[in-house]
Amino acid sequence: MDKHDDYSILHNLITESGVYRPLFEHHPDAIYVMDMEGNYVYTNPAVLRMTGYAPEELLTIDKTQIFGKDRLYFRSPYFNRVMRGESVQFETEIYHKQGHTIYLDVTYTPVTNGDQVVGIFGAAKDITARKQADEQLRKSEERLTLAQDIGGFGCWDWSMDTDELICTPKFFEIMHMEQDTPTLLYRRFLASIHPDDRARVSDAFRRMLIEGSIHLECQLMDSAHPVKTIAIRGRVLAADANHERRIIGTVQDITEQRLLADL
């Protein structure tokens, strides 16, 4: 079967009388059909909304405008898998007609005629907003880590339903605890407090459930290191949609400040 025959088969599948056309036309995701060389035979209206390119433009477009010169052939490994009859899913990025980057979650499925793969059915979901949100979260986490390093404080998030604290690496560093996992039980945290201060800290946490916040100073119990003074701050959060009761807070090493104050 030559390329012209393949193209005719693909074209017939998506003509006005084709059974797939109504499904394609109203689908919110970008739906398209390509030949085995990656040329677009059909695109649904969502492709124009998503990329800015009209169907007639995609028929003759220089694909470097969409993918960039360095990524012109990035689809080849996926095409090879489709030719073997596989479906593939991957995330990628392309350029909008106006020049900005959009991120897509793409699925390729073989279009067959009998036992012959004659084309590629593509479906692409715009995940740009999710990618941007992930990037903002990553930057926020970097800023939080930097603030912790500069300010010398670690963060904790205590679920009163499970009695577990989820803690940042700086928390474990300040408390001189091994960080096997990001979580630890409240009783392990309390056990690290110096015996002279332990009852006072425990009482302060109980009162926090009524008062809504905590702010106190105490010393740590650690025979392997010099005695350290820490400041504990926290506040009770309103129950979430799952009715989980949580407290968030910080610990800060204030040993030097207290030593200087005693001079």
Coordinates of C-alpha atoms in Angstrom, one line a residue:
M1 CA 0.0 0.0 0.0
D2 CA 1.5 3.4 -1.0
K3 CA 1.4 6.7 0.8
H4 CA -1.4 8.0 -1.4
D5 CA -3.6 5.0 -0.5
D6 CA -2.8 5.5 3.2
Y7 CA -3.8 9.2 3.0
S8 CA -7.1 8.3 1.2
I9 CA -8.0 5.8 3.9
L10 CA -7.3 8.3 6.7
H11 CA -9.2 11.0 4.8
N12 CA -12.2 8.8 4.4
L13 CA -12.3 8.0 8.1
I14 CA -12.8 11.6 8.9
T15 CA -15.0 12.9 6.1
E16 CA -18.5 14.3 6.9
S17 CA -19.9 10.9 6.5
G18 CA -17.3 9.2 8.7
V19 CA -18.4 7.8 12.0
Y20 CA -15.6 9.5 14.0
R21 CA -16.3 13.1 12.9
P22 CA -19.1 14.1 15.3
L23 CA -17.0 12.8 18.2
F24 CA -14.0 14.8 17.1
E25 CA -15.7 18.1 16.3
H26 CA -17.1 18.7 19.8
H27 CA -14.3 17.2 21.9
P28 CA -12.7 19.7 24.3
D29 CA -9.2 18.3 23.8
A30 CA -7.2 18.6 20.6
I31 CA -8.0 15.7 18.4
Y32 CA -6.1 15.1 15.2
V33 CA -5.1 12.4 12.7
M34 CA -1.6 12.2 11.1
D35 CA 0.0 10.1 8.5
M36 CA 3.0 8.1 9.5
E37 CA 5.4 11.0 8.6
G38 CA 3.6 13.2 11.1
N39 CA 1.7 15.3 8.6
Y40 CA -1.7 16.5 9.7
V41 CA -4.6 15.0 7.8
Y42 CA -7.3 16.3 10.1
T43 CA -7.6 18.5 13.2
N44 CA -10.7 19.3 15.2
P45 CA -11.7 22.9 16.3
A46 CA -10.0 22.5 19.7
V47 CA -6.6 22.4 17.9
L48 CA -7.2 26.0 16.7
R49 CA -8.3 27.1 20.2
M50 CA -5.3 25.5 21.8
T51 CA -2.5 26.3 19.4
G52 CA -3.8 29.3 17.3
Y53 CA -3.2 27.4 14.1
A54 CA -6.1 26.8 11.6
P55 CA -6.3 23.4 9.9
E56 CA -5.1 24.7 6.6
E57 CA -2.1 26.2 8.2
L58 CA -1.1 22.9 9.8
L59 CA -1.2 21.1 6.4
T60 CA 1.8 23.1 5.1
I61 CA 3.4 24.6 8.2
D62 CA 7.2 24.4 8.9
K63 CA 7.1 22.2 11.9
T64 CA 10.1 24.0 13.5
Q65 CA 7.5 26.8 14.3
I66 CA 5.6 24.3 16.5
F67 CA 8.4 22.2 18.0
G68 CA 11.6 24.3 17.6
K69 CA 14.7 23.4 15.6
D70 CA 16.2 21.3 18.3
R71 CA 13.1 19.2 18.9
L72 CA 12.0 18.7 15.3
Y73 CA 12.3 14.9 15.4
F74 CA 11.4 14.2 19.0
R75 CA 8.2 12.4 17.9
S76 CA 10.1 9.7 16.0
P77 CA 10.4 7.2 18.8
Y78 CA 6.7 7.5 19.5
F79 CA 5.9 7.1 15.8
N80 CA 8.0 3.9 15.8
R81 CA 6.0 2.4 18.7
V82 CA 2.7 3.3 17.1
M83 CA 3.9 1.5 13.9
R84 CA 4.3 -1.6 16.0
G85 CA 0.7 -1.3 17.1
E86 CA 1.3 0.3 20.5
S87 CA -0.5 3.3 22.1
V88 CA 1.8 5.8 23.8
Q89 CA 1.3 8.6 26.2
F90 CA 3.8 11.4 27.0
E91 CA 4.1 15.0 28.0
T92 CA 5.6 17.6 25.8
E93 CA 5.7 21.3 25.0
I94 CA 5.1 23.2 21.8
Y95 CA 5.0 26.8 20.7
H96 CA 1.7 28.6 20.3
K97 CA 1.2 30.6 17.1
Q98 CA 1.8 33.7 19.1
G99 CA 5.1 32.4 20.3
H100 CA 4.5 31.4 23.9
T101 CA 5.0 27.8 25.2
I102 CA 2.1 25.5 25.9
Y103 CA 2.4 22.1 27.7
L104 CA 0.5 19.1 26.5
D105 CA -0.4 15.6 27.7
V106 CA -0.4 13.6 24.4
T107 CA -1.7 10.2 23.5
Y108 CA -0.9 8.5 20.2
T109 CA -3.0 5.5 19.0
P110 CA -2.5 3.6 15.8
V111 CA -5.1 3.9 13.0
T112 CA -5.4 0.6 11.2
N113 CA -6.8 -0.7 8.0
G114 CA -7.0 -4.5 8.5
D115 CA -3.6 -5.5 9.9
Q116 CA -1.9 -2.4 8.5
V117 CA -1.1 0.7 10.5
V118 CA -1.9 3.6 8.2
G119 CA -1.9 6.5 10.5
I120 CA -1.8 8.0 14.0
F121 CA -4.7 9.2 16.1
G122 CA -3.6 11.9 18.4
A123 CA -5.3 13.5 21.4
A124 CA -3.7 16.3 23.4
K125 CA -4.8 17.9 26.7
D126 CA -3.6 21.4 27.6
I127 CA -1.8 21.0 30.9
T128 CA -0.1 24.5 30.8
A129 CA -2.0 25.7 33.9
R130 CA -0.9 22.6 35.9
K131 CA 2.7 23.0 34.8
Q132 CA 2.8 26.6 35.8
A133 CA 1.2 25.8 39.1
D134 CA 3.8 23.1 39.7
E135 CA 6.6 25.6 38.8
Q136 CA 5.2 28.2 41.2
L137 CA 5.0 25.5 44.0
R138 CA 8.6 24.5 43.3
K139 CA 9.7 28.2 43.5
S140 CA 7.7 28.6 46.7
E141 CA 9.3 25.6 48.3
E142 CA 12.7 27.0 47.3
R143 CA 11.9 30.3 48.9
L144 CA 10.7 28.5 52.0
T145 CA 13.9 26.5 52.2
L146 CA 16.0 29.6 51.8
A147 CA 13.9 31.4 54.5
Q148 CA 14.4 28.5 56.9
D149 CA 18.2 28.5 56.3
I150 CA 18.5 32.2 56.8
G151 CA 16.1 32.4 59.7
G152 CA 17.3 29.2 61.3
F153 CA 13.8 27.7 61.8
G154 CA 12.2 24.4 60.8
C155 CA 8.5 23.8 60.1
W156 CA 6.1 21.1 61.4
D157 CA 2.6 20.2 60.5
W158 CA 0.9 18.1 63.2
S159 CA -2.2 16.0 62.5
M160 CA -4.0 15.5 65.8
D161 CA -6.0 12.7 64.3
T162 CA -2.9 10.6 63.6
D163 CA -0.6 12.2 66.2
E164 CA 2.0 12.5 63.5
L165 CA 4.1 15.6 62.6
I166 CA 5.3 16.2 59.1
C167 CA 8.6 18.1 59.4
T168 CA 11.0 19.9 57.1
P169 CA 14.7 18.8 57.0
K170 CA 15.7 22.0 59.0
F171 CA 13.4 20.8 61.8
F172 CA 15.3 17.5 62.2
E173 CA 18.6 19.4 62.0
I174 CA 17.6 21.7 64.8
M175 CA 16.3 18.9 66.9
H176 CA 19.4 16.7 66.3
M177 CA 17.1 13.9 65.0
E178 CA 17.9 11.4 62.3
Q179 CA 15.5 12.0 59.4
D180 CA 14.4 8.5 58.2
T181 CA 11.1 9.8 57.0
P182 CA 9.5 13.3 56.9
T183 CA 7.1 12.2 59.7
L184 CA 7.5 11.5 63.4
L185 CA 5.2 10.8 66.3
Y186 CA 4.4 13.6 68.7
R187 CA 5.6 11.5 71.6
R188 CA 9.1 11.3 70.0
F189 CA 9.1 15.0 69.6
L190 CA 8.1 15.4 73.3
A191 CA 10.8 12.9 74.4
S192 CA 13.5 15.2 72.8
I193 CA 12.6 18.0 75.2
H194 CA 14.7 18.4 78.4
P195 CA 13.0 16.7 81.4
D196 CA 12.9 20.0 83.3
D197 CA 10.8 21.5 80.5
R198 CA 8.8 18.5 79.2
A199 CA 5.7 18.9 81.4
R200 CA 5.5 22.6 80.7
V201 CA 5.7 22.0 76.9
S202 CA 3.1 19.2 77.1
D203 CA 0.8 21.5 79.0
A204 CA 1.3 24.3 76.5
F205 CA 0.3 22.0 73.6
R206 CA -2.8 21.0 75.5
R207 CA -3.8 24.6 76.2
M208 CA -3.1 25.5 72.5
L209 CA -6.2 23.4 71.5
I210 CA -8.3 25.9 73.5
E211 CA -6.3 29.1 73.0
G212 CA -5.5 28.5 69.3
S213 CA -1.8 29.2 69.4
I214 CA 1.5 28.4 71.2
H215 CA 4.7 30.4 71.8
L216 CA 7.3 29.2 74.3
E217 CA 10.9 28.5 74.8
C218 CA 12.5 25.3 76.2
Q219 CA 15.7 23.3 76.2
L220 CA 16.4 20.0 74.4
M221 CA 17.5 16.7 75.9
D222 CA 20.6 15.6 74.0
S223 CA 23.6 14.0 75.7
A224 CA 25.6 14.0 72.5
H225 CA 25.4 17.8 72.0
P226 CA 25.6 20.9 74.1
V227 CA 22.2 21.9 75.6
K228 CA 20.2 23.9 73.0
T229 CA 17.4 26.4 73.6
I230 CA 14.6 26.4 71.1
A231 CA 11.6 28.6 70.5
I232 CA 8.4 26.8 69.5
R233 CA 5.5 28.6 67.7
G234 CA 2.3 27.2 66.3
R235 CA -1.3 27.8 65.6
V236 CA -4.4 25.6 65.2
L237 CA -5.9 25.5 61.8
A238 CA -9.6 25.3 61.1
A239 CA -10.8 21.7 60.2
D240 CA -10.6 21.0 56.5
A241 CA -13.2 19.4 54.2
N242 CA -12.1 16.0 55.6
H243 CA -12.6 17.3 59.2
E244 CA -8.9 16.7 59.9
R245 CA -7.6 18.7 62.8
R246 CA -4.1 20.2 62.3
I247 CA -1.6 22.5 63.9
I248 CA 1.3 24.1 62.0
G249 CA 4.3 25.7 63.5
T250 CA 8.0 26.3 63.7
V251 CA 11.0 25.5 65.9
Q252 CA 14.0 27.9 66.0
D253 CA 17.4 27.6 67.6
I254 CA 17.8 30.6 69.8
T255 CA 20.7 29.3 71.9
E256 CA 23.1 32.1 70.9
Q257 CA 20.5 34.8 71.6
R258 CA 19.9 33.5 75.1
L259 CA 23.6 33.2 75.9
L260 CA 24.2 36.8 74.8
A261 CA 21.2 37.9 76.8
D262 CA 22.7 36.4 79.9
L263 CA 26.1 38.2 79.5

